[in-house]
Coordinates of N, CA, C and O and ligand atoms in Angstrom, one line a residue:
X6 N 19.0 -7.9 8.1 CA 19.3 -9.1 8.7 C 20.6 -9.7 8.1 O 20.5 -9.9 6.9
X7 N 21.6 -10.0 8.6 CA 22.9 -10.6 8.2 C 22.7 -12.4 8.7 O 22.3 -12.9 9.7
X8 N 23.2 -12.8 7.3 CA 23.1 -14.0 7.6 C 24.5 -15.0 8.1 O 25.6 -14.9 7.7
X9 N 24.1 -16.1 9.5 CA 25.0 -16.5 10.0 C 24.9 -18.0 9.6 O 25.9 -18.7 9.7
X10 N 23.7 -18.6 9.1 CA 23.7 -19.7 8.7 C 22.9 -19.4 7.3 O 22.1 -18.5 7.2
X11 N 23.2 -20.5 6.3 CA 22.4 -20.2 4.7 C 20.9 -20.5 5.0 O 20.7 -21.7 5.3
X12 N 19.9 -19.8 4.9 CA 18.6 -20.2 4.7 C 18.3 -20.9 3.6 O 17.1 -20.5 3.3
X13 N 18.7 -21.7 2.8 CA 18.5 -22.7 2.5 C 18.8 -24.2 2.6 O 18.1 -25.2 2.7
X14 N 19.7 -24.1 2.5 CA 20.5 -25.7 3.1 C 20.8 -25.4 4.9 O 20.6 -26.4 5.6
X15 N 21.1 -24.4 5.5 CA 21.4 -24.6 6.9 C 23.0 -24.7 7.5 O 23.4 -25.0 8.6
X16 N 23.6 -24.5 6.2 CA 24.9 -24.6 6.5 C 25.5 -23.2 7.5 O 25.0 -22.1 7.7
X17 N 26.8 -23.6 7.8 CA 27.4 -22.1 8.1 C 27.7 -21.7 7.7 O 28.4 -22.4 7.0
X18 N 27.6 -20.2 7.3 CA 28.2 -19.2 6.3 C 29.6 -19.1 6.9 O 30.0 -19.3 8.1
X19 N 30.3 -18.7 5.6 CA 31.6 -18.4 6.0 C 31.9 -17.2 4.9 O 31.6 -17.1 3.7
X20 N 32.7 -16.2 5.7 CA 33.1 -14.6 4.9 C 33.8 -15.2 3.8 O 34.5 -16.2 3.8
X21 N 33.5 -14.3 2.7 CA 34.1 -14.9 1.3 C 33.8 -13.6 0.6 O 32.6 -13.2 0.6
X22 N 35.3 -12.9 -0.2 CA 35.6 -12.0 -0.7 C 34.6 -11.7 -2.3 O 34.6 -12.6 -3.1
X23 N 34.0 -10.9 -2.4 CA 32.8 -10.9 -3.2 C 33.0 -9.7 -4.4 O 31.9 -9.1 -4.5
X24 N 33.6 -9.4 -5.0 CA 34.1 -8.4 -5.7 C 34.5 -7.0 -4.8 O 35.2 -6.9 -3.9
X25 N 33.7 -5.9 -5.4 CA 33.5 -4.6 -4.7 C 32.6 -4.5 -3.7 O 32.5 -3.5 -3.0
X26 N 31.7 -5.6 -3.4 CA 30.8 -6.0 -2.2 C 31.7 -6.2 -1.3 O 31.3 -5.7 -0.3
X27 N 33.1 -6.8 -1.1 CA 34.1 -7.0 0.3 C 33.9 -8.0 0.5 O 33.9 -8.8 -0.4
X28 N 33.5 -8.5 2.0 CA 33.7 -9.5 2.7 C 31.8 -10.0 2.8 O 31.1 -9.1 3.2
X29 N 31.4 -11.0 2.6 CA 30.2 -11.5 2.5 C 29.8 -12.9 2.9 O 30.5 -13.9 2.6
X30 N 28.6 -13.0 3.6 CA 28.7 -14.3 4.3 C 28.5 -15.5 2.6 O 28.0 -15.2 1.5
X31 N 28.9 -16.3 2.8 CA 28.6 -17.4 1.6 C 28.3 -18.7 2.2 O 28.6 -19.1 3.3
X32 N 27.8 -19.3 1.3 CA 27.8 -20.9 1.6 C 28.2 -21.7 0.3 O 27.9 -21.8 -0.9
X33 N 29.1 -22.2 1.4 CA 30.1 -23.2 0.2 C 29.1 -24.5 -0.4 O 29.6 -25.1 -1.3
X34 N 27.8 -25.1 0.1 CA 27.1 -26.1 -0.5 C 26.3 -25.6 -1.4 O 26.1 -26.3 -2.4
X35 N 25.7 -24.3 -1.2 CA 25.1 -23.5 -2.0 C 25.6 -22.8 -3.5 O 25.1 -22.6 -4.6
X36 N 27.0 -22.5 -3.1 CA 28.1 -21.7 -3.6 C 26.9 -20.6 -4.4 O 26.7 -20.5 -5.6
X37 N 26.3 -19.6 -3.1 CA 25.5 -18.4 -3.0 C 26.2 -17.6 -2.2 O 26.6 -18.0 -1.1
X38 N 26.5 -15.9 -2.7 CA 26.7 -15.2 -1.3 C 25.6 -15.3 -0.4 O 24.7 -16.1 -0.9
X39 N 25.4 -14.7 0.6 CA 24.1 -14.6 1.5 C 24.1 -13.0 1.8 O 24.2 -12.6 2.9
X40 N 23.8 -12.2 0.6 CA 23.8 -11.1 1.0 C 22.7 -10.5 2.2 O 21.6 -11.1 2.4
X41 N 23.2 -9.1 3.2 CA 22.2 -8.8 4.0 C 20.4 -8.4 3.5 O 20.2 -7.8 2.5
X42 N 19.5 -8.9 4.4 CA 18.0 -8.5 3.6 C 17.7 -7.8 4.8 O 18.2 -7.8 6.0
X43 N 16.5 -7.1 4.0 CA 15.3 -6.0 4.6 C 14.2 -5.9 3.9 O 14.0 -6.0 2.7
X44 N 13.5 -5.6 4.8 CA 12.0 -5.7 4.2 C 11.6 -3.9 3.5 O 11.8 -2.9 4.0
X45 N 11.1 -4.1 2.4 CA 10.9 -2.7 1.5 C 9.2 -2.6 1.7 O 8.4 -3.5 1.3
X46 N 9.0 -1.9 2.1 CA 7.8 -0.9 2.4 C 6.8 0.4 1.5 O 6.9 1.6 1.9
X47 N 6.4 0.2 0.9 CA 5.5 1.3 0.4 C 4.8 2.5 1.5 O 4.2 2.1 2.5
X48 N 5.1 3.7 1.2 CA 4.6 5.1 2.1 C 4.1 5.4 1.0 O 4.9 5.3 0.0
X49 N 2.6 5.8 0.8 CA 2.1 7.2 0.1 C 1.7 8.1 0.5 O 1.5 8.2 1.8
X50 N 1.5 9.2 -0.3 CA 1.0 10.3 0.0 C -0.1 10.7 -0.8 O 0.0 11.5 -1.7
X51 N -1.4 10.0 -0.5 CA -2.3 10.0 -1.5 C -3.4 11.5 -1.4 O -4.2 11.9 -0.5
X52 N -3.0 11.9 -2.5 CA -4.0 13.2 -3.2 C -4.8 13.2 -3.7 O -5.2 12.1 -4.1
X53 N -5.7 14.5 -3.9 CA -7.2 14.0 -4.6 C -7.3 15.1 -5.5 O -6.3 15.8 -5.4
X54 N -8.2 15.4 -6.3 CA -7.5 16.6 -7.1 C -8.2 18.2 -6.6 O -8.0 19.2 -7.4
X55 N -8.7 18.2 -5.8 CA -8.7 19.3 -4.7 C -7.2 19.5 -4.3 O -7.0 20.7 -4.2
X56 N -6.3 18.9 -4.1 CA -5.3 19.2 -3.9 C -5.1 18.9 -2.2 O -4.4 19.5 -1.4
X57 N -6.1 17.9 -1.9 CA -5.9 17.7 -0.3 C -5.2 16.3 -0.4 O -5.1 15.6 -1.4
X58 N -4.8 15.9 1.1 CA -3.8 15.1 1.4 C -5.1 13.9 2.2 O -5.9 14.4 3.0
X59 N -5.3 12.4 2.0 CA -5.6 11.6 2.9 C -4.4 11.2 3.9 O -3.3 10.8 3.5
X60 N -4.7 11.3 4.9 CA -4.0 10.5 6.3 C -5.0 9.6 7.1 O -6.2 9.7 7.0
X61 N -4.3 8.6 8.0 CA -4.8 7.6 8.3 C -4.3 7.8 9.9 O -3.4 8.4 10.4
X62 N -5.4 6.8 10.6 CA -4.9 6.3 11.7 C -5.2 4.7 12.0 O -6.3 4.1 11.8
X63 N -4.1 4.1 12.4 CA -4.3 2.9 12.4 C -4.8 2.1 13.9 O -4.4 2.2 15.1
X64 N -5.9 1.3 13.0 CA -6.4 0.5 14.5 C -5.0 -0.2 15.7 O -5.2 -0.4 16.9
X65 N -4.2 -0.3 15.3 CA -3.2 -1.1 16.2 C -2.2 -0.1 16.3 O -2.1 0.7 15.4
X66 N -1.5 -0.1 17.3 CA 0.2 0.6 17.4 C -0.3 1.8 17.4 O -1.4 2.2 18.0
X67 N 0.6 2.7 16.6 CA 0.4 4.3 17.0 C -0.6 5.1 16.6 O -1.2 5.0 15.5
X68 N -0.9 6.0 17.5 CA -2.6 6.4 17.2 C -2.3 7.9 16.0 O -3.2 8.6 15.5
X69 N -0.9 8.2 16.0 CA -1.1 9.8 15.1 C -1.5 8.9 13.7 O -1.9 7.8 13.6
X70 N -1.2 10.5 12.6 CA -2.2 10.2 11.7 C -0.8 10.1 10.5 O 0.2 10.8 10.4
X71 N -1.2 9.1 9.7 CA 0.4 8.8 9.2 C -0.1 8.9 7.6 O -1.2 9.3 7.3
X72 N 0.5 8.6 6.9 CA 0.5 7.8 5.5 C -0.1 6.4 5.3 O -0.2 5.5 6.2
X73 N -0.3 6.3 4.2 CA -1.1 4.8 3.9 C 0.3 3.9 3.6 O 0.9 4.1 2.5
X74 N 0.7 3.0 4.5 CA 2.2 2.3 3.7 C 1.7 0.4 4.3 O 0.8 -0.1 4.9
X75 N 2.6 0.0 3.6 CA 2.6 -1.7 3.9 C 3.8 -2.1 3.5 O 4.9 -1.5 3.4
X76 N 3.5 -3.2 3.3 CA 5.1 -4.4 3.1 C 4.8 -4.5 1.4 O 3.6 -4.4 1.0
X77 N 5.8 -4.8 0.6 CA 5.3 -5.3 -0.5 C 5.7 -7.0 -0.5 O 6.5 -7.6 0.3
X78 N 4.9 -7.4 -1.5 CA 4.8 -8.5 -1.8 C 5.5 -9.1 -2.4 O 5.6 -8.6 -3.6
X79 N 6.2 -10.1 -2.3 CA 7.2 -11.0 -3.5 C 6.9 -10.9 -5.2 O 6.2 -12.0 -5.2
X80 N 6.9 -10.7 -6.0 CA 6.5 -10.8 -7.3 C 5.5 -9.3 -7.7 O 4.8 -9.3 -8.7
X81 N 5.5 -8.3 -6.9 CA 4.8 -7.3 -7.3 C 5.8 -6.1 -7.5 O 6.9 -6.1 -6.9
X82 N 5.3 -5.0 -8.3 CA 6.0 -3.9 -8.4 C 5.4 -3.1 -7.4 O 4.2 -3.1 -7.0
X83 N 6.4 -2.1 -7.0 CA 6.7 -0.9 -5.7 C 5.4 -0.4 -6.1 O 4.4 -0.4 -5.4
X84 N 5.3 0.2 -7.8 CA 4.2 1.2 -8.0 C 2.9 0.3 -7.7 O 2.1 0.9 -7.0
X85 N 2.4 -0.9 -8.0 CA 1.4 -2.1 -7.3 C 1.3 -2.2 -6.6 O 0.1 -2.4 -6.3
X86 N 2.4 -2.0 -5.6 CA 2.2 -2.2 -4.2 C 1.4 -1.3 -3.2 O 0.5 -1.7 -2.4
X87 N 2.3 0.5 -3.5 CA 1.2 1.4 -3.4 C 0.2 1.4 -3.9 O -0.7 2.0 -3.2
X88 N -0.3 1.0 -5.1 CA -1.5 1.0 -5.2 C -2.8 0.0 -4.6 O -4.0 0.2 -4.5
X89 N -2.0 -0.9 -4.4 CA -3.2 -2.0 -3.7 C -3.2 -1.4 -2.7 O -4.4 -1.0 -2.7
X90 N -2.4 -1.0 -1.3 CA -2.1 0.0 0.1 C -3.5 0.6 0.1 O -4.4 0.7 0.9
X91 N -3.5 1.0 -1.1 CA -4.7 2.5 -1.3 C -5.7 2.0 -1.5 O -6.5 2.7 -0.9
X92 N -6.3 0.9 -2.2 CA -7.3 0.1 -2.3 C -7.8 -0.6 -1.3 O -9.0 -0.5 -1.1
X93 N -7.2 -1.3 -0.4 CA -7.1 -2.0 0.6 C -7.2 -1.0 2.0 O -8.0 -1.4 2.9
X94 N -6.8 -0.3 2.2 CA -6.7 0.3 3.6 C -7.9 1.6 3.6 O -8.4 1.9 4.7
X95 N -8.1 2.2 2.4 CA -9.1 3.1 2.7 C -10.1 3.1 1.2 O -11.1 3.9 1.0
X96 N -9.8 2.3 0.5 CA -11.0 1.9 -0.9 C -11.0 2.8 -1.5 O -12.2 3.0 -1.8
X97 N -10.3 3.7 -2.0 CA -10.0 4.4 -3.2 C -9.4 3.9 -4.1 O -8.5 3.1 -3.9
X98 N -9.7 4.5 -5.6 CA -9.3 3.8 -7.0 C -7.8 4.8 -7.1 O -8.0 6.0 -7.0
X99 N -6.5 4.4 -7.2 CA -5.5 5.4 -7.5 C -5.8 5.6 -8.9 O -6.6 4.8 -9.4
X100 N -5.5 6.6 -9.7 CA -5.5 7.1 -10.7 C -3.8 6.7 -11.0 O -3.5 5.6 -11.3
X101 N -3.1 7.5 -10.8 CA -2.0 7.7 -10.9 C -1.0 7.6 -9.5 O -1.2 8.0 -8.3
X102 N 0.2 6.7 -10.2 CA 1.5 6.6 -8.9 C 2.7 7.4 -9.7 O 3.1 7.3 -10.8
X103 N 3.2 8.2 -8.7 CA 4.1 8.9 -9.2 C 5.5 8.8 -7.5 O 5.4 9.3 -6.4
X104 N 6.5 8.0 -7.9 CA 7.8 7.9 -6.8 C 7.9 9.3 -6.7 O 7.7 10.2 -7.6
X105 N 8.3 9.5 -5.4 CA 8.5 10.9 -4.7 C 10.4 10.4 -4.6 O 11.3 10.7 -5.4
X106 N 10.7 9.5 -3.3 CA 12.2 9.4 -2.9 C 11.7 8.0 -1.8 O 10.7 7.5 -1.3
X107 N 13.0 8.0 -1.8 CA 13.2 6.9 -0.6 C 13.7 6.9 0.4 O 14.4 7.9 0.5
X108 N 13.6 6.3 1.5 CA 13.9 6.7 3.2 C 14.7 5.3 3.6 O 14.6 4.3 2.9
X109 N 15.4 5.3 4.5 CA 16.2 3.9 5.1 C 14.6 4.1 6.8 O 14.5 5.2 7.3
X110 N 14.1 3.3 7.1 CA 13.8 3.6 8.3 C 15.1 3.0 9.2 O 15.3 1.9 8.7
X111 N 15.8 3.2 10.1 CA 16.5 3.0 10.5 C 16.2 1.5 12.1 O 16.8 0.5 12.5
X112 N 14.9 2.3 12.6 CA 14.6 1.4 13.5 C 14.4 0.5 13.3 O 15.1 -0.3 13.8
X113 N 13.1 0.0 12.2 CA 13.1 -1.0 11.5 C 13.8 -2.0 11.1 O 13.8 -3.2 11.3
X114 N 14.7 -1.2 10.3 CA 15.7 -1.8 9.2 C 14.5 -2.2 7.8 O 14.1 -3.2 7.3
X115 N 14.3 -1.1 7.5 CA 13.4 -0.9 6.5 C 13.7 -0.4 5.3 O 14.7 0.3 5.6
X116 N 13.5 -0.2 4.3 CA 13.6 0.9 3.3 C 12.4 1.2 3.0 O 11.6 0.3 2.9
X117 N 11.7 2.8 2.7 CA 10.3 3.4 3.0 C 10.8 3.0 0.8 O 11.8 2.9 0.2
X118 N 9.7 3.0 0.5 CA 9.8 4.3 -0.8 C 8.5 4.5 -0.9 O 7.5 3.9 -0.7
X119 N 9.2 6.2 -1.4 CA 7.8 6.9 -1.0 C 6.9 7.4 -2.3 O 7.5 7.6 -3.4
X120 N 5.9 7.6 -2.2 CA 4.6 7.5 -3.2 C 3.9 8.4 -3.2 O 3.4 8.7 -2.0
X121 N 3.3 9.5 -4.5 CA 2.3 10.2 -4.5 C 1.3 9.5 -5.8 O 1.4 9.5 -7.0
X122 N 0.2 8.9 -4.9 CA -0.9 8.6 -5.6 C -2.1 9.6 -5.4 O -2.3 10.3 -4.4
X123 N -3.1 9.7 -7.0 CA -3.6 10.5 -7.0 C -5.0 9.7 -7.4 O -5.1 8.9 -8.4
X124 N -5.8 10.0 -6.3 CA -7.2 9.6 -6.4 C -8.0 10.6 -6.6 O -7.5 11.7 -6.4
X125 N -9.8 10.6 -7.1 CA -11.0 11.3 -6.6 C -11.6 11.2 -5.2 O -11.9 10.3 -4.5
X126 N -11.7 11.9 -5.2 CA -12.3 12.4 -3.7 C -13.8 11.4 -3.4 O -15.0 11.3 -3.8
X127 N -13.4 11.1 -2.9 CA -14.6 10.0 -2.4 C -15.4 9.4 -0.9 O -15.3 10.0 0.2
X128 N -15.6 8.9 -1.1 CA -16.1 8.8 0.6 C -15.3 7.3 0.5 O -15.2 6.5 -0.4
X129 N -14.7 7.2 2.2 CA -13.4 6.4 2.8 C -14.2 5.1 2.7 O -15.4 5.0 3.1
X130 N -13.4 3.8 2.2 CA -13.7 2.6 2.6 C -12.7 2.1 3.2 O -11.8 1.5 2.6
X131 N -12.8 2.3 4.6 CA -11.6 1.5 5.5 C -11.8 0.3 5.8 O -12.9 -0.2 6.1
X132 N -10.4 -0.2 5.7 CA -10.1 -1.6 6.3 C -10.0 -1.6 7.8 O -10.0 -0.6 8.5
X133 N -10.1 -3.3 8.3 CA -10.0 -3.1 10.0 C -9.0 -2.9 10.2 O -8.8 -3.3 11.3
X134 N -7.9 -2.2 9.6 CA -6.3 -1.9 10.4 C -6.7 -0.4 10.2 O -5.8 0.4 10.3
X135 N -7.8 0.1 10.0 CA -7.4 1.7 9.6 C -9.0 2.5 10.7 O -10.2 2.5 10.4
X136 N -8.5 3.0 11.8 CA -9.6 3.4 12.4 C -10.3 4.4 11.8 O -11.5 4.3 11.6
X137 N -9.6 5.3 11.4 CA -10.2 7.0 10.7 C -9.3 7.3 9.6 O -8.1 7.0 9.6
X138 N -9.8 7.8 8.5 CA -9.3 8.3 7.6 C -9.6 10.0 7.9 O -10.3 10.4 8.8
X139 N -9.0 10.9 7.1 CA -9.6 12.1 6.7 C -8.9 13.0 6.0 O -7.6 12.9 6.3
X140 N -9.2 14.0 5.1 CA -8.4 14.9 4.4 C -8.0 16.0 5.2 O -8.7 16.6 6.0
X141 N -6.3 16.3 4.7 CA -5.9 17.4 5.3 C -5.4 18.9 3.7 O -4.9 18.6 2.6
X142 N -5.6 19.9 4.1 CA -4.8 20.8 3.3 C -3.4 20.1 3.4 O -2.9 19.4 4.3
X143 N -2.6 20.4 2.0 CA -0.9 20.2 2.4 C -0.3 21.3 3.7 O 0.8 21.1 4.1
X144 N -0.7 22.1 4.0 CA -0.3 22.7 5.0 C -0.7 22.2 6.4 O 0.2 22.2 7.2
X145 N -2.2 21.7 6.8 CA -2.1 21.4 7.8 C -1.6 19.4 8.2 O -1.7 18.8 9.3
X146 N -1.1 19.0 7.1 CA -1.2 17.6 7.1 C 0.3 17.7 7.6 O 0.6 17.0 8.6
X147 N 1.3 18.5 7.0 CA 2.2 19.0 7.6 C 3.1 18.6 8.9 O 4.1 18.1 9.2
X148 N 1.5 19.3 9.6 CA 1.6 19.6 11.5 C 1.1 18.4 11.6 O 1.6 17.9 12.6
X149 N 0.5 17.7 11.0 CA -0.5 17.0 11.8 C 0.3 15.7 11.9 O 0.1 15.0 12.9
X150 N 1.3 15.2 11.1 CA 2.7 14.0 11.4 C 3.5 14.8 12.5 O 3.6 15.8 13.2
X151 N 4.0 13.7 12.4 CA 4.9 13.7 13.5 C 6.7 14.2 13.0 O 7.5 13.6 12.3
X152 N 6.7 15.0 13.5 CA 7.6 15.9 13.1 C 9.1 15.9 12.9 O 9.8 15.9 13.9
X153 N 9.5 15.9 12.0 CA 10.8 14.7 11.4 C 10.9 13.6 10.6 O 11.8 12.9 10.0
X154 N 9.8 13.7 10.7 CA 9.2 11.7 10.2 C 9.1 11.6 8.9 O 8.6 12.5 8.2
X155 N 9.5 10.5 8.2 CA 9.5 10.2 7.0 C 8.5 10.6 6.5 O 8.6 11.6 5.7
X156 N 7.4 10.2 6.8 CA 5.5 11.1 6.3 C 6.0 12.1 6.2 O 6.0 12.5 5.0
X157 N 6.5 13.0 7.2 CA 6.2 14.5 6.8 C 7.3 15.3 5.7 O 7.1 16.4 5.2
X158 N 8.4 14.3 5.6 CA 9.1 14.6 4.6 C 8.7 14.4 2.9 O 9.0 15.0 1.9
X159 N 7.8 13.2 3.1 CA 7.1 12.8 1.7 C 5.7 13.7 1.6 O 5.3 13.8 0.5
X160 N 5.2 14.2 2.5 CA 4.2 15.0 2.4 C 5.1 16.5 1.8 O 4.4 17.1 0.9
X161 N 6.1 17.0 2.1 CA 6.6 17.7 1.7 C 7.3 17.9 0.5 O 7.4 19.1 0.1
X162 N 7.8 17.1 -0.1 CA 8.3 16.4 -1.4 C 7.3 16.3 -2.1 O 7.3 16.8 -3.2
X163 N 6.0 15.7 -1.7 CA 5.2 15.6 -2.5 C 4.2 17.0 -3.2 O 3.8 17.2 -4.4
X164 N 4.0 17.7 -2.0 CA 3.7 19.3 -2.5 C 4.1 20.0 -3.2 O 3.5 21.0 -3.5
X165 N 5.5 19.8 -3.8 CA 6.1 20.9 -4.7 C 5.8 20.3 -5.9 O 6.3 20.7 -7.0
X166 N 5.0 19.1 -6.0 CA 5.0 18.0 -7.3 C 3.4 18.3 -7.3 O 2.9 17.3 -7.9
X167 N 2.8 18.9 -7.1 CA 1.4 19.0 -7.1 C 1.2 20.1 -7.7 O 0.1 20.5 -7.9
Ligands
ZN203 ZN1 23.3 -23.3 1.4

């Protein structure tokens, strides 16, 4: 999101030369740049020590079977973030968060970063956004995203770290 007025005072931004950043909206009552924002997103790829993959399908929007991801929260850390995702959407304890890489979503205007958390195998406590859970081998979890897709890239990243 590029800012045309300061969200805080309401003023009009005006372009103002910002070091090696270039040209940047500012407000002169604020005397703040107003650099561009996006919302940062947690993707995991949560494992169990069988070495299988959980995927999800979510009650709303698209019915394939994705990764466990959300929005993070103001004042929490990325690795927090995945980890609450995991607690919250299918009721597993993470053991361990380990950063795989990061994705721009482009449609969005998102940034993914992506997560391999490692839980015990347990029986699913889904949240109401999560219709079905279930474990895949890393090979068939693979096929089972959608093909190109950030998921299947962090599902892939994440297998050679297992
Ligand atoms: Zn202002």
């Amino acid at each position: 999101m590029k800012f045309t007025y300061c969200p805080h005072c309401g003023t009009k931004a005006i372009p103002k030369e910002i070091g090696d950043e270039g040209m940047i909206p500012y407000c002169e009552a604020c005397k703040i740049p107003l650099f561009e924002m996006f919302s940062t997103c947690v993707l995991s790829i949560v494992v169990n020590e069988q070495n299988e993959v959980a995927l999800i399908q979510q009650s709303y929007g698209n019915p394939r079977f994705a990764g466990v991801a959300g929005f993070m929260k103001c004042g929490e850390t990325a690795e927090d973030a995945a980890k609450r995702e995991v607690i919250e959407e299918i009721g597993l304890v993470p053991e361990s968060v380990t950063f795989l890489e990061s994705h721009w979503y482009d449609i969005k205007c998102q940034l993914m970063l992506g997560f391999m958390v490692h839980v015990k195998k347990d029986e699913f406590r889904l949240s109401d956004e999560v219709a079905q859970a279930q474990w895949f081998s890393f090979e068939d979890a693979v096929h089972t995203v959608r093909e190109g897709s950030i998921v299947q890239k962090l599902i892939q990243k994440a297998e050679t770290m297992v």
